[in-house]
mmCIF file of C-alpha atoms in Angstrom:
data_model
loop_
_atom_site.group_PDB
_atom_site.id
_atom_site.type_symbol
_atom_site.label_atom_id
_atom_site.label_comp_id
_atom_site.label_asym_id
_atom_site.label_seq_id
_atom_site.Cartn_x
_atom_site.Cartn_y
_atom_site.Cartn_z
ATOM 1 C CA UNK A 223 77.108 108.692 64.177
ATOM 2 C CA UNK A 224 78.142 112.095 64.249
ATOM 3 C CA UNK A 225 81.775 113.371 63.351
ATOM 4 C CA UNK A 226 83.821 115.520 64.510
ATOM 5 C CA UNK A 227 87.175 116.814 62.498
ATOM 6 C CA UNK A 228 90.365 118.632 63.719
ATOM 7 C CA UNK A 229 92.625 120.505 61.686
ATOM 8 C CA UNK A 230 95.722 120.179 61.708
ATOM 9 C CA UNK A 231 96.463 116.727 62.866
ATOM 10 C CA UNK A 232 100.297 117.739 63.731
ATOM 11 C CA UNK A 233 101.856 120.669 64.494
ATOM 12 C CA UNK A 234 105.194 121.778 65.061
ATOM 13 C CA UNK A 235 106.043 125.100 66.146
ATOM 14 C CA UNK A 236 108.549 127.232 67.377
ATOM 15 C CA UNK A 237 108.502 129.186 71.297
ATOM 16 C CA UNK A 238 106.849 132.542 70.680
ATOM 17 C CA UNK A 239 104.864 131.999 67.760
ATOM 18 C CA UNK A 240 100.899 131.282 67.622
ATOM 19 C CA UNK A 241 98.941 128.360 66.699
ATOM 20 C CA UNK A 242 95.274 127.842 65.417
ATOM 21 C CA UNK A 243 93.844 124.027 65.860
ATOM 22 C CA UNK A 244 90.267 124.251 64.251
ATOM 23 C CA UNK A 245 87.145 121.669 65.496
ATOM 24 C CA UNK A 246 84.775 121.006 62.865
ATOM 25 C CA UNK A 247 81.030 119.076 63.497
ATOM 26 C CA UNK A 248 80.791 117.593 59.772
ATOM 27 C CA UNK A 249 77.372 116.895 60.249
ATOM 28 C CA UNK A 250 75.294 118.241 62.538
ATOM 29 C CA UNK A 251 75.026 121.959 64.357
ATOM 30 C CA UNK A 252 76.907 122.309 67.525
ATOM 31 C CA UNK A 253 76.024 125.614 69.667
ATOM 32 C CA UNK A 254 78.377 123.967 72.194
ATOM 33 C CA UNK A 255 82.007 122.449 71.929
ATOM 34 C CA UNK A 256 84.504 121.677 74.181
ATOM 35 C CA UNK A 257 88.159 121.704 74.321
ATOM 36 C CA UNK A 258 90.508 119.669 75.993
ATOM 37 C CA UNK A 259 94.113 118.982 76.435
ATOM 38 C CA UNK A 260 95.810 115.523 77.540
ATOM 39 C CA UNK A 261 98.970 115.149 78.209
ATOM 40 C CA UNK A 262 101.106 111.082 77.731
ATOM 41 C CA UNK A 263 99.469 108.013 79.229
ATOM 42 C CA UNK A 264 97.271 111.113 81.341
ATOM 43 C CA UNK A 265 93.522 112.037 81.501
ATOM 44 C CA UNK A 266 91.899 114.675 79.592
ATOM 45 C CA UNK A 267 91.531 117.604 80.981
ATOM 46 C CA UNK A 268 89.031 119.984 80.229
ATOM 47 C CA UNK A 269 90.075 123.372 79.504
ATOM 48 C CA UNK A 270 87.310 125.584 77.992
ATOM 49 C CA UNK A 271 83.038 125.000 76.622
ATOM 50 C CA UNK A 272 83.139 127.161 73.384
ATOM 51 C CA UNK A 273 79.744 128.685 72.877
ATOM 52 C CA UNK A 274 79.018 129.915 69.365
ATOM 53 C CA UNK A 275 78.176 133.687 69.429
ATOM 54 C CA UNK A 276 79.408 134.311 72.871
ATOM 55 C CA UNK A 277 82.738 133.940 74.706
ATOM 56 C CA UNK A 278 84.042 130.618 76.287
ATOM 57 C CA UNK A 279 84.470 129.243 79.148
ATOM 58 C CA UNK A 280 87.521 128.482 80.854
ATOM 59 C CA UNK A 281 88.116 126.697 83.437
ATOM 60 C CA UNK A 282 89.634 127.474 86.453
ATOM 61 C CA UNK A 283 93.494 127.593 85.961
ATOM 62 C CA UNK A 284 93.572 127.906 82.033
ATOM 63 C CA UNK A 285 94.811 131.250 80.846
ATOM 64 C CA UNK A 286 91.950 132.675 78.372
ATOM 65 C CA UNK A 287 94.831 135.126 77.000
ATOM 66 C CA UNK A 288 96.877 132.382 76.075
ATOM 67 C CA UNK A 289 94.537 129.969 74.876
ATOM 68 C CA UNK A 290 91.988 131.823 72.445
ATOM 69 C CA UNK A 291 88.827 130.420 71.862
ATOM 70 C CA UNK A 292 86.335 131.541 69.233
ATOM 71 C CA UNK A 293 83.089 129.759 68.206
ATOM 72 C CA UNK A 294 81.627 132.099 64.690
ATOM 73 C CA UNK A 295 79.641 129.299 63.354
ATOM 74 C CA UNK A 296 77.882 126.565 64.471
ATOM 75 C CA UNK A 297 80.146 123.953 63.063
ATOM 76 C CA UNK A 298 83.452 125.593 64.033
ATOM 77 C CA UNK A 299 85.223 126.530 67.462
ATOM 78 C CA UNK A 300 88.949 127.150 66.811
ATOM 79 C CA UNK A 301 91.673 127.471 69.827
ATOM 80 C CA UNK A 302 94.750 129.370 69.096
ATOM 81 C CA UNK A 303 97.688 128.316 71.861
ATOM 82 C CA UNK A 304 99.555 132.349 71.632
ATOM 83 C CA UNK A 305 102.951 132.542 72.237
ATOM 84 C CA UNK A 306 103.465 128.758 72.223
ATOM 85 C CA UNK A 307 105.926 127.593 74.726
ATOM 86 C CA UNK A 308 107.409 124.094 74.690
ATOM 87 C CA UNK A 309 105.185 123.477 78.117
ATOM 88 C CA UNK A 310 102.372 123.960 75.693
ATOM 89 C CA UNK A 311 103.216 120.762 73.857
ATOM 90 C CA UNK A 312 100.268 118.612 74.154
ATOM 91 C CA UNK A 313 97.346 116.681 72.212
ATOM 92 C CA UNK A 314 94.860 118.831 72.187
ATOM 93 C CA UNK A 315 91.114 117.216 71.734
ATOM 94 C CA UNK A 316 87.509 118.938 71.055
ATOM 95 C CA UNK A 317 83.976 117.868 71.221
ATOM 96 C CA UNK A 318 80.449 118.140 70.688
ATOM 97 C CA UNK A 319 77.169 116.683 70.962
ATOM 98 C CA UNK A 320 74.257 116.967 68.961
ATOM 99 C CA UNK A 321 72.143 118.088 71.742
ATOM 100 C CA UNK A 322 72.105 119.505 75.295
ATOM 101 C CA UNK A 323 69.882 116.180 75.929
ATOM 102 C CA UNK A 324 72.275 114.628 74.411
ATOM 103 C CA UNK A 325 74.701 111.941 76.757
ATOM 104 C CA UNK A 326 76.816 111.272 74.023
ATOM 105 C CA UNK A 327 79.847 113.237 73.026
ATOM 106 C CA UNK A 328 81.777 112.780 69.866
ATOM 107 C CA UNK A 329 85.438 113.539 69.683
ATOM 108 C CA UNK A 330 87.549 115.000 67.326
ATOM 109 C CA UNK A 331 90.753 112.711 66.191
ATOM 110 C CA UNK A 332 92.958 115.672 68.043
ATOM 111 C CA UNK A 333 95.860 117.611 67.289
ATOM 112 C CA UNK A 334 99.835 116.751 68.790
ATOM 113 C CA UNK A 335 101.289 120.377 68.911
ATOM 114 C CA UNK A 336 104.934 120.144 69.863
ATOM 115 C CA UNK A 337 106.774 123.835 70.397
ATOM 116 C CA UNK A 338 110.612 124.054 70.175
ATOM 117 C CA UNK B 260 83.435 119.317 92.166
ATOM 118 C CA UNK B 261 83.409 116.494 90.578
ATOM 119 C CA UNK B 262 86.359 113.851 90.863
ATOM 120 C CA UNK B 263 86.578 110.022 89.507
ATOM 121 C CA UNK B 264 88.629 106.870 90.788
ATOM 122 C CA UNK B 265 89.240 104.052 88.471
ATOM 123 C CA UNK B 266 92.345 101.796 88.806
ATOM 124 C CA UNK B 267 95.266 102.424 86.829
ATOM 125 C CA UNK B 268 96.186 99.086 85.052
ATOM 126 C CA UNK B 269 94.782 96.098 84.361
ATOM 127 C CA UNK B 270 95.717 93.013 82.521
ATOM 128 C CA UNK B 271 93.923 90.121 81.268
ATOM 129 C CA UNK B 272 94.607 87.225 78.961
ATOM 130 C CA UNK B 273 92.100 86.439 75.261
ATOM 131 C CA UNK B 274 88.498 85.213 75.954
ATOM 132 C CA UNK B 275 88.886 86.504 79.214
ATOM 133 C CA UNK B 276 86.189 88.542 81.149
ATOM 134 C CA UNK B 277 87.212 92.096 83.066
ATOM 135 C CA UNK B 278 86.089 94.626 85.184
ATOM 136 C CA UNK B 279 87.237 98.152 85.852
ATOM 137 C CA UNK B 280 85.492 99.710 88.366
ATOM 138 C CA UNK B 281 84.663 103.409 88.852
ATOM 139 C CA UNK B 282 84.214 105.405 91.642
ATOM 140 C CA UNK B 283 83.203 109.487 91.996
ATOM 141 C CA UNK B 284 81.915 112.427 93.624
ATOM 142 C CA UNK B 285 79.956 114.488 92.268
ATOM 143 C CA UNK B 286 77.793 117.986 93.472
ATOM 144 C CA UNK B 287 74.501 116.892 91.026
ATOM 145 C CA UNK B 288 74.821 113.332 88.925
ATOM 146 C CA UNK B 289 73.524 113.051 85.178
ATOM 147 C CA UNK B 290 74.941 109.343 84.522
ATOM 148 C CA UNK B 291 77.961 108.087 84.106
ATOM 149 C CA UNK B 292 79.158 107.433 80.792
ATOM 150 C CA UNK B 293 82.196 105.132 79.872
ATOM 151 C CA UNK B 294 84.746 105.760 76.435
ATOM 152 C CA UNK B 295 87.605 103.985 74.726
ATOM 153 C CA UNK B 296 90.710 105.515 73.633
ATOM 154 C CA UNK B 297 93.291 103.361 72.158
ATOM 155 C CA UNK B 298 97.200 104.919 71.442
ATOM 156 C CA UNK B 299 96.806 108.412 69.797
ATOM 157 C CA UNK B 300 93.522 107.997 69.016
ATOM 158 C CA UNK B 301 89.899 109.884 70.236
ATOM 159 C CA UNK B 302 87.958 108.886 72.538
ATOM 160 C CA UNK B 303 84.677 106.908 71.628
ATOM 161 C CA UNK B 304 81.634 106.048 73.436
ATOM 162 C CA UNK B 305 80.802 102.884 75.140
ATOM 163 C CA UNK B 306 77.702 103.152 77.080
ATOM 164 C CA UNK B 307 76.029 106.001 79.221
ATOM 165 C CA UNK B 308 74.222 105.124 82.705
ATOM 166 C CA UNK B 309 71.618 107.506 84.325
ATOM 167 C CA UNK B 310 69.689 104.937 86.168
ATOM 168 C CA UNK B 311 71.015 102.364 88.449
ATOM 169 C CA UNK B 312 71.219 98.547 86.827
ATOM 170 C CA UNK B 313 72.960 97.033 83.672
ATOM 171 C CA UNK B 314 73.216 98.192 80.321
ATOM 172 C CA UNK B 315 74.618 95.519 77.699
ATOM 173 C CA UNK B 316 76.230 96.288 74.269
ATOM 174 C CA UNK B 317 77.548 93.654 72.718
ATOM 175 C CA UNK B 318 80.737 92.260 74.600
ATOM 176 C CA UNK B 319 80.666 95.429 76.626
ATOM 177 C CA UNK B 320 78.038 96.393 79.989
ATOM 178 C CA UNK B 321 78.405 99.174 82.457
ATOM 179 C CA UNK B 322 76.460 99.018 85.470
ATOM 180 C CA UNK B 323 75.780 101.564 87.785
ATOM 181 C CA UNK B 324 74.611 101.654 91.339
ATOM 182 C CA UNK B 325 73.955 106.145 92.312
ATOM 183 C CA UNK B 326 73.803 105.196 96.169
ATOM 184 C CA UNK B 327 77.083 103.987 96.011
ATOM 185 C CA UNK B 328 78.329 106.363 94.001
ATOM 186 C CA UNK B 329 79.798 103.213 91.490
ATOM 187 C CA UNK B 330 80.124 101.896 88.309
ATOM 188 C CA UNK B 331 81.863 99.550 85.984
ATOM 189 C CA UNK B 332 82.872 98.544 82.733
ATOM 190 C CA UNK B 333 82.337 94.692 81.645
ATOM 191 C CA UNK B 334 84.046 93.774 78.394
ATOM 192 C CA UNK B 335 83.744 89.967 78.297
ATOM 193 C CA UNK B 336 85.059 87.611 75.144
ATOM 194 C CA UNK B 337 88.380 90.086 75.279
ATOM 195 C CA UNK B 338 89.923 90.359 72.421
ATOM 196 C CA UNK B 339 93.623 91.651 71.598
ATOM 197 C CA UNK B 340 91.910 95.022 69.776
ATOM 198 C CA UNK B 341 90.361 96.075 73.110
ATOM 199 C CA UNK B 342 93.917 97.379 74.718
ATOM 200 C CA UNK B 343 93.429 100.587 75.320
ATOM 201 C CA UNK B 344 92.546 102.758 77.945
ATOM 202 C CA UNK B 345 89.416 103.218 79.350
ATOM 203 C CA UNK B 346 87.974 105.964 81.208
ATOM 204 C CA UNK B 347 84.947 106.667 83.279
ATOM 205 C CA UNK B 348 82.992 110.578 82.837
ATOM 206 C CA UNK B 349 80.538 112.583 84.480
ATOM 207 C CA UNK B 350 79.146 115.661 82.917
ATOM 208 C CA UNK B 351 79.610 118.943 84.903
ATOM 209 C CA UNK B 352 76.027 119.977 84.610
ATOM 210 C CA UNK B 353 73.183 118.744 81.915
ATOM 211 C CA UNK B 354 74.627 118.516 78.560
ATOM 212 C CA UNK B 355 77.702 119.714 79.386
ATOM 213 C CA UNK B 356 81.312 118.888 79.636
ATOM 214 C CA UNK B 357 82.429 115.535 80.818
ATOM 215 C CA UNK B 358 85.293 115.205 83.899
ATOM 216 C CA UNK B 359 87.473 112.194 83.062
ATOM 217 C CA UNK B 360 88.571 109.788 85.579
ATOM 218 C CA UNK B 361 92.410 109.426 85.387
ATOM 219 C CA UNK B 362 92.029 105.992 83.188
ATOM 220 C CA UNK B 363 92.399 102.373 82.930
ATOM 221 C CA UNK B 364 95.131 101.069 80.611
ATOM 222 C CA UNK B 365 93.938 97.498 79.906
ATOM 223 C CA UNK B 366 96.780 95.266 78.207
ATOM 224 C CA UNK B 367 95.234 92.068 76.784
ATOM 225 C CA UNK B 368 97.938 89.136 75.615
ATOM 226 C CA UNK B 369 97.264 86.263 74.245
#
């Protein structure tokens, strides 16, 4: 099946600064990816579609100044959580499918960002 | 919008046969698709279900019935590997972004 890769796994940060989390499809194009955020023993909750060439998608309640999303190629969206605050602490999950046919989505192995 | 109900818990012994049950409400339906997520781990696919009936894979079948607005997840033969939790999606739109029910922590013993 298709794969999806995060980068970094962990991250540890401190209030104030910013932090990139990059989504990679490994092998397949993705003109579509979607970020998500889920907190302990809680749902996933979607935050943003990342379209490659054009700007995402947030939805409603998600600050698009404070969580930057940018899609350049189609096998990488990255989010960057600015000015990290320790409410911002989360695992933080993306996907993709190969197709907008496609059912199936395939999920990155997320990244735990803690802020101090 | 779109909103899911599943039930929060359930437990069930080795060799055992459960079923987790999923409600929703949707403005347009484009099948109802099941994943696994185990501790600190992705979520992975189970099985997708546009058209009302059964689809089997293996150990695990989802059924779906659209004038109810139901479905469930079957895993029979349960082994101690299949705690985890289990949630029920709907896409937003076609090939779009899936809307998570809340999840179903299943705790097998033996």
């Amino acid at each position: 099946g298709a794969v999806v890769s995060q980068h970094p796994s962990r991250v540890i940060c401190k209030s104030g600064t910013s932090v990139k989390i990059e989504c990679r499809s490994l092998d397949f194009q993705a003109t579509t990816m979607f970020w998500y955020r889920q907190f302990p023993k809680k749902s996933l909750m979607l935050m943003a579609t990342s379209n490659e060439g054009s700007k995402a998608t947030y939805e409603q309640g998600v600050e698009k100044d404070k969580f930057l999303i940018n899609h350049a190629s189609l096998t990488l969206s990255t989010l960057t959580v600015t000015s990290a605050h320790p409410e911002d602490s989360s695992f933080y999950i993306c996907s993709a499918s190969t197709g907008t046919d496609s059912y199936e989505q395939y999920f990155g192995p997320g990244t735990r960002l803690t802020v101090t | 919008g779109q909103s899911l109900e599943q039930p929060s818990e359930v437990t069930a012994v080795e060799g055992a046969i459960v079923q987790i049950n999923c409600t929703y409400q949707t403005s347009g339906f484009y099948g109802l698709s099941w994943y696994q997520q185990h501790d600190g781990g992705a979520p992975t696919f189970l099985s997708y279900n546009a058209l009302d009936g059964l689809e089997e894979t293996g150990r695990f079948s989802s059924f779906l019935s659209r004038s109810d607005s139901y479905g469930y997840l079957l895993l029979q033969e349960l082994q101690m590997k299949d705690s985890a939790s289990y949630f029920c999606a709907v896409p937003k739109g076609a090939g779009t972004a899936l809307i998570f029910g809340k999840g179903t922590t299943l705790s097998v013993s033996s």
